[in-house]
Coordinates of C-alpha atoms in Angstrom, one line a residue:
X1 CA 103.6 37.5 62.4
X2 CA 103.4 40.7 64.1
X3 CA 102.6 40.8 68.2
X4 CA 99.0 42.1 68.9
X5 CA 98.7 45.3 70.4
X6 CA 97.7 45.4 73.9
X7 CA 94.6 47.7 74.2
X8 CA 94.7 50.5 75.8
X9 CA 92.5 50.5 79.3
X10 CA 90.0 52.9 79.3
X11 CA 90.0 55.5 82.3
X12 CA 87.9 55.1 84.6
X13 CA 87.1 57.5 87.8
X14 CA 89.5 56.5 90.8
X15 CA 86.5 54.5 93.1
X16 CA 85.8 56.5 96.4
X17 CA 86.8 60.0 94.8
X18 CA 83.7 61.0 93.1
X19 CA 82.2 64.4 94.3
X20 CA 79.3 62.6 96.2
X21 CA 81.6 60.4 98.1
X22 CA 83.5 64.4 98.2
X23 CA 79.8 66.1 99.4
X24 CA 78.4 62.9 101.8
X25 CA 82.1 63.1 103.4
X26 CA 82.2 66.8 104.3
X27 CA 78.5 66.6 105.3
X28 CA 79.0 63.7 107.7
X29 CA 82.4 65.6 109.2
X30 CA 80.9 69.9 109.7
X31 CA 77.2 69.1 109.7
X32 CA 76.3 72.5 111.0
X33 CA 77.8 73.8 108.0
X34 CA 76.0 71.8 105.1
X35 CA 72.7 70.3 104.5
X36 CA 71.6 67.4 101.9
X37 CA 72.4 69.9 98.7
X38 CA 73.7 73.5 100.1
X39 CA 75.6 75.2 102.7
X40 CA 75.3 77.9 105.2
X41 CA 77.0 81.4 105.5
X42 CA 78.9 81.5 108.7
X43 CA 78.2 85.2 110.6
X44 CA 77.5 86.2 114.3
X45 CA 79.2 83.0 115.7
X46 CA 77.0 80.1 113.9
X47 CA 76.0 78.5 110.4
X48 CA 73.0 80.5 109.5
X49 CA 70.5 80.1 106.1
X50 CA 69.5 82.9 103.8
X51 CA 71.3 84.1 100.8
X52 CA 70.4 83.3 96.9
X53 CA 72.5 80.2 95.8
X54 CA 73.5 80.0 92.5
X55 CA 74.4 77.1 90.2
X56 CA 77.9 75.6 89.5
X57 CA 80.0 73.2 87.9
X58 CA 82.8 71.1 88.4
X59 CA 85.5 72.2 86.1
X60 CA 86.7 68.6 86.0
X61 CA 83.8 67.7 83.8
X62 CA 81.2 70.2 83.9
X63 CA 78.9 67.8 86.5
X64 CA 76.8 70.0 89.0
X65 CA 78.8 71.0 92.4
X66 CA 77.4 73.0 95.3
X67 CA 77.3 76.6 94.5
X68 CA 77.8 79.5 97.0
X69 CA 74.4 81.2 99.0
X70 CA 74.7 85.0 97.8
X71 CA 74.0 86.9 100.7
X72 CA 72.9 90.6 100.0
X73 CA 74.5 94.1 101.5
X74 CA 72.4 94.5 104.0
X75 CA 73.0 91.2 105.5
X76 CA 76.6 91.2 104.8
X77 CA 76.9 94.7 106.8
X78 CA 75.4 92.8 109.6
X79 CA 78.0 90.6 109.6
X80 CA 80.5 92.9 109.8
X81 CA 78.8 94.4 112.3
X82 CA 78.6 91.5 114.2
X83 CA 82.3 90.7 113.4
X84 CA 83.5 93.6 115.8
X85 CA 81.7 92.6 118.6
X86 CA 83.8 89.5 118.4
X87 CA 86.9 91.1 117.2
X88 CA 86.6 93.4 120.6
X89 CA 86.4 90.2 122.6
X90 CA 89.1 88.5 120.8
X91 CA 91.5 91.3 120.9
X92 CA 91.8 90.5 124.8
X93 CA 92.0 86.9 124.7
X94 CA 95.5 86.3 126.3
X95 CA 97.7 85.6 123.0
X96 CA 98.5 81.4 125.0
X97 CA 94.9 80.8 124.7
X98 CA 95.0 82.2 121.1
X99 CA 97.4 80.2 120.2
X100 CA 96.2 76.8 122.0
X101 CA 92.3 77.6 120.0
X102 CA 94.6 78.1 116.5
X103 CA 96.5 75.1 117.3
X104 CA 93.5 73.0 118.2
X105 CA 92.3 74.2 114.5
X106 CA 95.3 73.2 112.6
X107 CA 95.2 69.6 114.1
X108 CA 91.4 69.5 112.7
X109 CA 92.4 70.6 109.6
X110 CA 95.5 68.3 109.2
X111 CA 93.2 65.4 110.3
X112 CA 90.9 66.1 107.1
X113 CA 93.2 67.1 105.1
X114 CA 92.6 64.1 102.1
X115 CA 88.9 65.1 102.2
X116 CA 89.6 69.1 102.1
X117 CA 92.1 68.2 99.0
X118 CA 89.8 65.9 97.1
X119 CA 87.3 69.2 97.5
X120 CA 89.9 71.6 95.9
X121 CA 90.3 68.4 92.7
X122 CA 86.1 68.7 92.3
X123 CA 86.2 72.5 92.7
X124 CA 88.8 74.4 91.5
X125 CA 90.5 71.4 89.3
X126 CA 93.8 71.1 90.9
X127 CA 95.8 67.8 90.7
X128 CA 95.5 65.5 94.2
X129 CA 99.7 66.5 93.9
X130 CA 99.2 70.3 94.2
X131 CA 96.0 69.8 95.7
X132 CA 97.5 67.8 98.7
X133 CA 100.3 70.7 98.6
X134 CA 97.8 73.5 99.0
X135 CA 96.2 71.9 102.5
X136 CA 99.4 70.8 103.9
X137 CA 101.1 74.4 102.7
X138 CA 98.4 76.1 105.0
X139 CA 99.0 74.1 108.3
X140 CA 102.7 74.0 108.4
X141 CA 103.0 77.4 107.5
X142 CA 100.9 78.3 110.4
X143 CA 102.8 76.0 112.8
X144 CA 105.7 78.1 112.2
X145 CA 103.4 81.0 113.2
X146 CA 102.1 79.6 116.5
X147 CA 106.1 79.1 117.2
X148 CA 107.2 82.5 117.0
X149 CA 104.5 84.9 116.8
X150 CA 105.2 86.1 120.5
X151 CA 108.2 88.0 119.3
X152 CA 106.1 88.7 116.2
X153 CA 103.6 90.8 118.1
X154 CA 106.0 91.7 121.2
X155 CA 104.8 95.7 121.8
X156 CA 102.2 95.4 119.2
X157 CA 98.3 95.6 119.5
X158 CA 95.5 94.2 117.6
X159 CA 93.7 95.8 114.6
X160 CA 90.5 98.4 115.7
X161 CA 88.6 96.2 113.9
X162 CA 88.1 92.6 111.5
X163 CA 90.4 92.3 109.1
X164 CA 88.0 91.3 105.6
X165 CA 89.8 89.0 102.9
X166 CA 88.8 88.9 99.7
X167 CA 91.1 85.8 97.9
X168 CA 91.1 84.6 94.1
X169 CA 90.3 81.0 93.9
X170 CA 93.5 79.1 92.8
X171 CA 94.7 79.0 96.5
X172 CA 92.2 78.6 99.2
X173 CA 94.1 77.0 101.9
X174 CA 97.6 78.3 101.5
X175 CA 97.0 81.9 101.1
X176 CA 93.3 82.4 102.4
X177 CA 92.7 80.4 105.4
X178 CA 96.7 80.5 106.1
X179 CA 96.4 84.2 106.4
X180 CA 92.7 84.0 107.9
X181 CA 94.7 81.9 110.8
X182 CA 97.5 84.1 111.4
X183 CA 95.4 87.3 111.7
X184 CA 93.9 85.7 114.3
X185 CA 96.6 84.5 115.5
X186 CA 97.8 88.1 116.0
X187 CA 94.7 88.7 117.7
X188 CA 92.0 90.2 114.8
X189 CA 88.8 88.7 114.4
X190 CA 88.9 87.8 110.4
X191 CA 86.1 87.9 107.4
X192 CA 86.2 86.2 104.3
X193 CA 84.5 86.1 101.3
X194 CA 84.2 83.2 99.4
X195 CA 85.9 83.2 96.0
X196 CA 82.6 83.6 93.3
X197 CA 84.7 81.0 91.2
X198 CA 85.4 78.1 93.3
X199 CA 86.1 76.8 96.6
X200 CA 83.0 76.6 98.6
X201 CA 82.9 73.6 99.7
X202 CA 86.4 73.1 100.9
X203 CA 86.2 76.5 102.9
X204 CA 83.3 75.6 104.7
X205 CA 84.6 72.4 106.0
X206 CA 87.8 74.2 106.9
X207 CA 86.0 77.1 108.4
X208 CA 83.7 74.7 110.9
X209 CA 86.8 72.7 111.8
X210 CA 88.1 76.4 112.9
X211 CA 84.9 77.7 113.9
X212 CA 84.7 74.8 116.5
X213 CA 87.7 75.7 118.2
X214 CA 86.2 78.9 119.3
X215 CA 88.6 80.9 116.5
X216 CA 86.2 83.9 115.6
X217 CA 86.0 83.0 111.7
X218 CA 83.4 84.5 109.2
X219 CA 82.8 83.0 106.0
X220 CA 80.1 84.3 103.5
X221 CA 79.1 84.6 100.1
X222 CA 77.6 86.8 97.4
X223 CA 78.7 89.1 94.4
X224 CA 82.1 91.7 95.0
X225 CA 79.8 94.7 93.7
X226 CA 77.4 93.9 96.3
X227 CA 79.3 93.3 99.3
X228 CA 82.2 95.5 98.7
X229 CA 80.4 98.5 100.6
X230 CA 80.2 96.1 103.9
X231 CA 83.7 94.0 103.1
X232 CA 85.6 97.2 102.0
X233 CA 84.4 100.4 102.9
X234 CA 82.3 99.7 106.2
X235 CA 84.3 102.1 109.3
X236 CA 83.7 98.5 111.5
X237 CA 86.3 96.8 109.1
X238 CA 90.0 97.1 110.3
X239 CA 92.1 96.2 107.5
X240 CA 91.3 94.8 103.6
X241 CA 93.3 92.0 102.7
X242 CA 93.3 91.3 98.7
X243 CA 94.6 89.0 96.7
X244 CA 93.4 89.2 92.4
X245 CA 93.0 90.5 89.3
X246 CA 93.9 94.7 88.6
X247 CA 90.5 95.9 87.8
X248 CA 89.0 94.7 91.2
X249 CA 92.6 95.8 93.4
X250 CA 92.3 99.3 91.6
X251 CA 88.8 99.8 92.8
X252 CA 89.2 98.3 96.5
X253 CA 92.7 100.6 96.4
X254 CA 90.8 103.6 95.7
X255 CA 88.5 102.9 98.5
X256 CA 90.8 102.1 101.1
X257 CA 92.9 105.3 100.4
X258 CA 90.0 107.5 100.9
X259 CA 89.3 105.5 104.0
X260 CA 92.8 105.9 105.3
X261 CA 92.0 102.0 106.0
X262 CA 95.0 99.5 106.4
X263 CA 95.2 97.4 103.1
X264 CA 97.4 94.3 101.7
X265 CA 96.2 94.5 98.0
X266 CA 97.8 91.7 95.9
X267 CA 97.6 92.0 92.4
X268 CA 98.3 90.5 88.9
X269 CA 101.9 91.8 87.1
X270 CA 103.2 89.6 84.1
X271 CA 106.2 87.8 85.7
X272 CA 109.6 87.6 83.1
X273 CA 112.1 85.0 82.5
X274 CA 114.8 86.6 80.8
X275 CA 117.7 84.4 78.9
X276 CA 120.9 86.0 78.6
X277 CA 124.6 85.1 77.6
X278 CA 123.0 81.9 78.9
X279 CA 124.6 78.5 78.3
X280 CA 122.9 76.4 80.9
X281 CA 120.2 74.7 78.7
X282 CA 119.7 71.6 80.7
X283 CA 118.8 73.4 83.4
X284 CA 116.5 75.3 81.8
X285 CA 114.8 72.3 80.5
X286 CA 115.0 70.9 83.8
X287 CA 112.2 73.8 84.4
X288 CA 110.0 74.1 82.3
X289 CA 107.6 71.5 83.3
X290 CA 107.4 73.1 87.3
X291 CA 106.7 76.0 85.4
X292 CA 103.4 75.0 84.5
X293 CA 102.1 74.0 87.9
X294 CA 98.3 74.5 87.7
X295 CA 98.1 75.3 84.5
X296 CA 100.3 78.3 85.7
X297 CA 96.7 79.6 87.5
X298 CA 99.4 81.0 89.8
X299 CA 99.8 84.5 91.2
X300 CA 103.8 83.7 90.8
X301 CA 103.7 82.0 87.2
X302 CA 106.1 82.5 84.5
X303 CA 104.3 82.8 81.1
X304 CA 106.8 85.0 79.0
X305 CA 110.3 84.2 78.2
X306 CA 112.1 87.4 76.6
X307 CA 115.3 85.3 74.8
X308 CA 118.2 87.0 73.1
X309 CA 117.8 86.6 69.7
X310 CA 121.5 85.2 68.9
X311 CA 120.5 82.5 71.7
X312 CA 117.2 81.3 69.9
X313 CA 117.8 78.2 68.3
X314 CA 119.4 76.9 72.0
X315 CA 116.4 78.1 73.6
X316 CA 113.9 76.2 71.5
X317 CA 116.2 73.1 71.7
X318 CA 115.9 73.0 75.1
X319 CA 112.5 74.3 75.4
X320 CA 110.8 72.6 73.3
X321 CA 110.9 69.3 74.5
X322 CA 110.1 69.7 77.7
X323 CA 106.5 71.8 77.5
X324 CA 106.2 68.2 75.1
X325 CA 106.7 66.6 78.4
X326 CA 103.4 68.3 80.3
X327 CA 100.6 66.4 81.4
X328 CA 97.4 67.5 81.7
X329 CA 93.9 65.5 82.3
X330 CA 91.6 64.3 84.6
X331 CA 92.8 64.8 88.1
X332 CA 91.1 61.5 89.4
X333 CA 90.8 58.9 86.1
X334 CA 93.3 55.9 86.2
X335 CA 93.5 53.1 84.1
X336 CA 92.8 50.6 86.7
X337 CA 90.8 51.1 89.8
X338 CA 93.8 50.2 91.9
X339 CA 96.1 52.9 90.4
X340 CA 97.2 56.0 91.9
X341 CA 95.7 59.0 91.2
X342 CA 97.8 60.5 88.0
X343 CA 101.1 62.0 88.3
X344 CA 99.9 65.2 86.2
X345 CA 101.0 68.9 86.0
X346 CA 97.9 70.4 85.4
X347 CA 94.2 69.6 85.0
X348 CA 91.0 71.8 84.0
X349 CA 91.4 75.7 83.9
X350 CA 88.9 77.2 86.3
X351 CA 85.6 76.9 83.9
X352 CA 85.2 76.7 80.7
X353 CA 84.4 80.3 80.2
X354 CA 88.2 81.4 81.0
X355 CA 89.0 78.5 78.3
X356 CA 87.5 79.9 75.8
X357 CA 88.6 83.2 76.7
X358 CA 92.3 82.3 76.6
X359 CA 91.6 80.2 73.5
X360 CA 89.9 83.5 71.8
X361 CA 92.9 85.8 72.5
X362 CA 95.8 83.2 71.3
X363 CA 94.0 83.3 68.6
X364 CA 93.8 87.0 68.2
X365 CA 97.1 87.3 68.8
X366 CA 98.0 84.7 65.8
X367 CA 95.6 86.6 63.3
X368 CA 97.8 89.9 64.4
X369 CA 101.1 88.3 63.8
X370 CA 102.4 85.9 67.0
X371 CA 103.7 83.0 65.4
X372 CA 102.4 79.6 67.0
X373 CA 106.2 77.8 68.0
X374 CA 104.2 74.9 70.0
X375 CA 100.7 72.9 70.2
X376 CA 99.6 70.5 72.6
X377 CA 97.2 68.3 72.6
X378 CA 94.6 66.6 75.2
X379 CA 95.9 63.1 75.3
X380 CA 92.0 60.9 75.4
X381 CA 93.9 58.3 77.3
X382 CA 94.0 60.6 80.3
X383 CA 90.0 61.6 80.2
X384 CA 87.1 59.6 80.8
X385 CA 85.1 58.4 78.2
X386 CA 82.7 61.4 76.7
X387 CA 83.6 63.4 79.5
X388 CA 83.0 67.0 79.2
X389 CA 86.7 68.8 78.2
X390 CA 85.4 72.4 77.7
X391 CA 87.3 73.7 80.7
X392 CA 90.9 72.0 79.4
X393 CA 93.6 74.1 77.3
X394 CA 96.7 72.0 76.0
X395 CA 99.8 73.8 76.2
X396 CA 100.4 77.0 73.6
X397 CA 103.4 78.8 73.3
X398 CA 103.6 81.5 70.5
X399 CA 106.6 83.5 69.6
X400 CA 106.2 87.8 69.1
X401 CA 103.0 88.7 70.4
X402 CA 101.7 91.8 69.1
X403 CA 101.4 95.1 71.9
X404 CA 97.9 95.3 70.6
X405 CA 96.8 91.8 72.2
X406 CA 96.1 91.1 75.8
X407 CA 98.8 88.4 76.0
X408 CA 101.9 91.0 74.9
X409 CA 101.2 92.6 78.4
X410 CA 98.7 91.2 80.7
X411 CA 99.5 87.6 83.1
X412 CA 97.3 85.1 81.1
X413 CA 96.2 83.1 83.9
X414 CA 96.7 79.8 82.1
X415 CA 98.8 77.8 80.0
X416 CA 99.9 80.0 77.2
X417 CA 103.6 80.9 77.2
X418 CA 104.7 84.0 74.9
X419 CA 108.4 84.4 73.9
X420 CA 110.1 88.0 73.0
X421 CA 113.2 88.4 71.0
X422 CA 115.2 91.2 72.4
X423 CA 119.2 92.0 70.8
X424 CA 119.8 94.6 73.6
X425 CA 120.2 94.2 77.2
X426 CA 118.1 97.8 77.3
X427 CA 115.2 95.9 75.4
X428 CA 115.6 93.2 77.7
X429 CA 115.2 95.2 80.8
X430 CA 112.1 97.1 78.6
X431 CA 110.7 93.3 77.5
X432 CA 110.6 92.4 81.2
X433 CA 108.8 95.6 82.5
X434 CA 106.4 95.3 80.1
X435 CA 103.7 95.1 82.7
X436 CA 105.3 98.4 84.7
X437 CA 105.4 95.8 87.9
X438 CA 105.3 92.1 88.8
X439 CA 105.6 89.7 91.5
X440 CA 108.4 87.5 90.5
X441 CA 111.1 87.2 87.5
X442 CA 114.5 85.2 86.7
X443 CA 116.8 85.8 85.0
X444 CA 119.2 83.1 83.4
X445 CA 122.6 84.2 82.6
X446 CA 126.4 82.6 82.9
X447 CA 127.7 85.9 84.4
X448 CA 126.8 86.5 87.9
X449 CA 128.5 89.9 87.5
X450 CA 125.8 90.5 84.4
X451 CA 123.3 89.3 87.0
X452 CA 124.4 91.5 89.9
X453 CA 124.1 94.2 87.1
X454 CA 120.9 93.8 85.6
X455 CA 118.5 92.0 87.8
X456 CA 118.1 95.6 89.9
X457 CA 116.3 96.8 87.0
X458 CA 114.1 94.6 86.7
X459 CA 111.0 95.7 88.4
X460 CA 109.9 92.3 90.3
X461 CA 110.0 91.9 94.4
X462 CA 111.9 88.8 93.7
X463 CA 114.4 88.2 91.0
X464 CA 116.2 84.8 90.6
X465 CA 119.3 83.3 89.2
X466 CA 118.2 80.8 86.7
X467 CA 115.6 79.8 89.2
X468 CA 112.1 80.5 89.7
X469 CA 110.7 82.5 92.4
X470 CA 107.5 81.8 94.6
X471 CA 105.0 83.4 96.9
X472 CA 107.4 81.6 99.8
X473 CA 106.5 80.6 103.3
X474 CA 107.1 81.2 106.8
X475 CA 110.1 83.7 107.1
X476 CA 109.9 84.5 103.4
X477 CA 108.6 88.2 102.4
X478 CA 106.4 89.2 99.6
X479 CA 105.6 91.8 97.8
X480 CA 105.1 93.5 94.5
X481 CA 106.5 96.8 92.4
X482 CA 104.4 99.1 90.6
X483 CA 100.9 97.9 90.0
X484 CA 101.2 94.8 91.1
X485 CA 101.0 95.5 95.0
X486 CA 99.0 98.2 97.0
X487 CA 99.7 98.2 100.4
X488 CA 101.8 96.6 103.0
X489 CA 103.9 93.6 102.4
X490 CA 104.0 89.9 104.0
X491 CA 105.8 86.9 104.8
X492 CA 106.9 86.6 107.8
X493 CA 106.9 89.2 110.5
X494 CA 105.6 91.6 107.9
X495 CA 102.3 89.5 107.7
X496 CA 102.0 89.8 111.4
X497 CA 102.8 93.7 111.7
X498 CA 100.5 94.5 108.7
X499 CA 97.7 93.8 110.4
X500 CA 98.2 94.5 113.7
X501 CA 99.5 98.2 115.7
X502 CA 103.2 99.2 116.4
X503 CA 104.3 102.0 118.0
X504 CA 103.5 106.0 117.1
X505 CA 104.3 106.8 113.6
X506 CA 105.4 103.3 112.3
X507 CA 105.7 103.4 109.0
X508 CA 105.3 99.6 107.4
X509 CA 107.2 97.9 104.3
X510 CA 104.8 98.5 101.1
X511 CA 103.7 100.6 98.6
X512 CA 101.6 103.2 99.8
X513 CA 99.7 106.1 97.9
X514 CA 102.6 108.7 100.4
X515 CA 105.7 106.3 99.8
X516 CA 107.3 103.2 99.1
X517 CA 109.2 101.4 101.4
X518 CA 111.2 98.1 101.2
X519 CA 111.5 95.5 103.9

């Protein structure tokens, strides 16, 4: 007689990590900055009401989550304005005491640093893995600021004015309120906008913790068309610090060249992996799952492999399996209420609108010819029962895209991989350029001679060996080529230089409308 199976648990939301538990948390830790079912815009020193909030949903499962209080240009240009009257106090606060307020901020932060994590899982969709990484990421990247930004900002001067951020979603805490921390640090008062998709809640709470410290932080909300005039083009801001999509950078580049305004514009390029006279394929597998980290919602993901076509049939061999081996789901249902939260590599895209638009296009591209090499599938053991899934996507990977279809030669911004078969190293270099700039690429080949050779032609600021590249921290630089970057680079000393004064005639590492200069 055949064992009975043993049924399968069904998931059930990990106890204490539900968004109320999230909200009542983050009110009962910065109540200046929320209230029973909103929060405030932070301007002019203190939490202040006003503003037109809108709607939003958990991407998680499309539950109701706080959604952001749209201030309008007028009021935004009085923040601004009020911005410089702190900036010009700030700028001569002795750079010990800026670093000892800073300081004072990060050990806030670190202290709640479960609470602003389990805010990112509820409203941007991260795992508690890469969610965890994205808080901890922004403080100890910092701390290596407070240690050496004397020598950082030895014969320099701050900024005229505040330096406005603009910031994408996917990373609030390691690129936004990282950098928001080191301008400051420098000695800039600093503005951001909150991202329209997601984040709200955790950058409040991290911008009271810093707030309290007396660190002159502005945080506020409302549609890019209607605050660019105040965030971009007012004469009171003293550098634009970007970080999206190409449409948006274009427009905030054009502005801040007419300006003559200091600008860090970070944009989208379609990072490559090339494969060539490669042999390695267990490395390779090794890969493939870090690759899709967030859903590969990453500024530095990898979604197209150009192969050589004699090495195909290795490629999918090793390939193969291992996008078999992502996991996706919810980022907080176990099986048991005494489980850890999951071990997964990606959860919900950032709504369900971008779902659907990614699903729309693979499908496009299918229609017009890309042949569909891989389909995953949401697993139901990792969901909770009836849960809304409308946000999730399941692995794709599709061989030959056709130039006609978005995915040939813009970054997808989710879990869709595209492979191109090239017989000529000339194609390969022209498959990997595709985008006429990125970010990041790799190149995997046996021959670090072939390497040496090729990976100059490829037009990424950072080109590895059979290893993926990231955004970096600390000392690391980063830029872009071609579209992909406007303005000054960072990482390092560059961050600190780009957004504060050097001597007479300094010309800065970046790509600038007059020349191009690397570090």
């Amino acid at each position: 007689m055949a064992p009975t199976p043993t049924p399968t648990p069904t998931p059930v939301l990990k106890p204490g990590t539900a968004w109320s538990d999230a909200w009542r948390r983050a009110v009962a830790a910065a109540p200046e900055a929320f209230r029973e079912d909103h929060v405030l815009n932070l301007w002019a020193g203190s939490w202040q009401s006003g503003g037109h909030t809108l709607p939003a949903t958990s991407p998680v499962d499309g539950s109701p989550v706080a959604g952001p209080p749209r201030l309008d240009a007028e009021t935004a240009g009085r923040a601004v304005r009020a911005a410089l009257d702190e900036h010009r106090t700030w700028s001569h606060v002795p750079l010990a005491e800026r670093r000892a307020r800073v300081g004072a901020a990060l050990d806030a932060l670190d202290e709640h640093s479960e609470l602003l994590a389990l805010l990112l899982v509820w409203e941007i969709g991260k795992p508690w893995r890469l969610a965890r990484a994205d808080v901890d990421r922004a403080v100890d990247g910092v701390r290596w600021y407070l240690e050496h930004i004397g020598a950082m900002t030895e014969g320099r001067t701050p900024l005229a004015g505040p330096v406005s951020n603009i910031a994408s979603w996917n990373y609030p805490m390691s690129v936004l309120v990282h950098a928001l921390l080191v301008q400051a640090l420098a000695g800039n008062a600093v503005i951001a906008k909150t991202p329209t998709d997601g984040g709200l809640a955790c950058l409040t709470l991290a911008a009271a913790l810093i707030r309290r410290e007396g660190v002159p932080v502005t945080l506020i909300s409302g549609s890019g068309g209607e605050l660019s005039g105040a965030l971009v083009r007012s004469p009171e801001i003293g550098c634009v610090s970007f970080v999206g999509g190409r449409d948006t950078g274009a427009r905030i580049a054009t502005a801040v060249t007419d300006l003559g305004k200091r600008h860090i514009l970070e944009q989208e390029g379609l990072n490559t992996w090339g494969v060539w006279d490669h042999t390695d394929w267990d490395a390779l597998t090794a890969v493939i799952p870090k690759l899709f980290d967030y859903g590969k919602q990453r500024c530095t993901a990898y979604p197209r492999f150009v192969v050589q076509r004699t090495a195909f049939d290795a490629f999918l061999a090793a390939y193969l399996p291992a996008v078999a081996a992502v996991r996706t789901g919810h980022p907080l249902a176990v099986a048991h209420p005494d489980d850890p939260l999951p071990e997964l590599d990606f959860g919900p895209l950032i709504n369900a609108a971008k779902a659907a638009e990614l699903t729309g296009h693979a499908a496009d591209a299918v229609e017009r010819g890309a042949v569909p090499l891989f389909r995953g599938r949401l697993d139901p053991a990792r969901f909770l029962p009836g849960q809304d899934t409308s946000a999730y996507v399941a692995p794709l990977t599709l061989l030959s895209p056709p130039p006609s279809s978005p995915l040939y030669h813009a970054e997808p911004f989710g879990p869709v991989d595209t492979i191109v078969l090239v017989d000529t190293e000339a194609e390969l270099l022209a498959a990997m350029n595709a985008s006429g700039g990125a970010l990041v690429a790799t190149l995997s080949t046996d021959d670090p001679a072939t390497f040496a050779r090729l990976a100059p032609q490829i037009r990424a600021f950072k080109t590895g060996h059979g290893r993926p590249r990231s955004r970096g921290d600390r000392d690391e630089l980063f830029g872009g080529f071609g579209a992909s970057w406007r303005g000054a680079f960072v990482g390092g000393e560059l961050l600190v230089h780009a957004v504060t004064d050097g001597p007479a005639g300094e010309r800065l590492p970046g790509n600038f409308p007059d020349y191009h200069l690397m570090p």
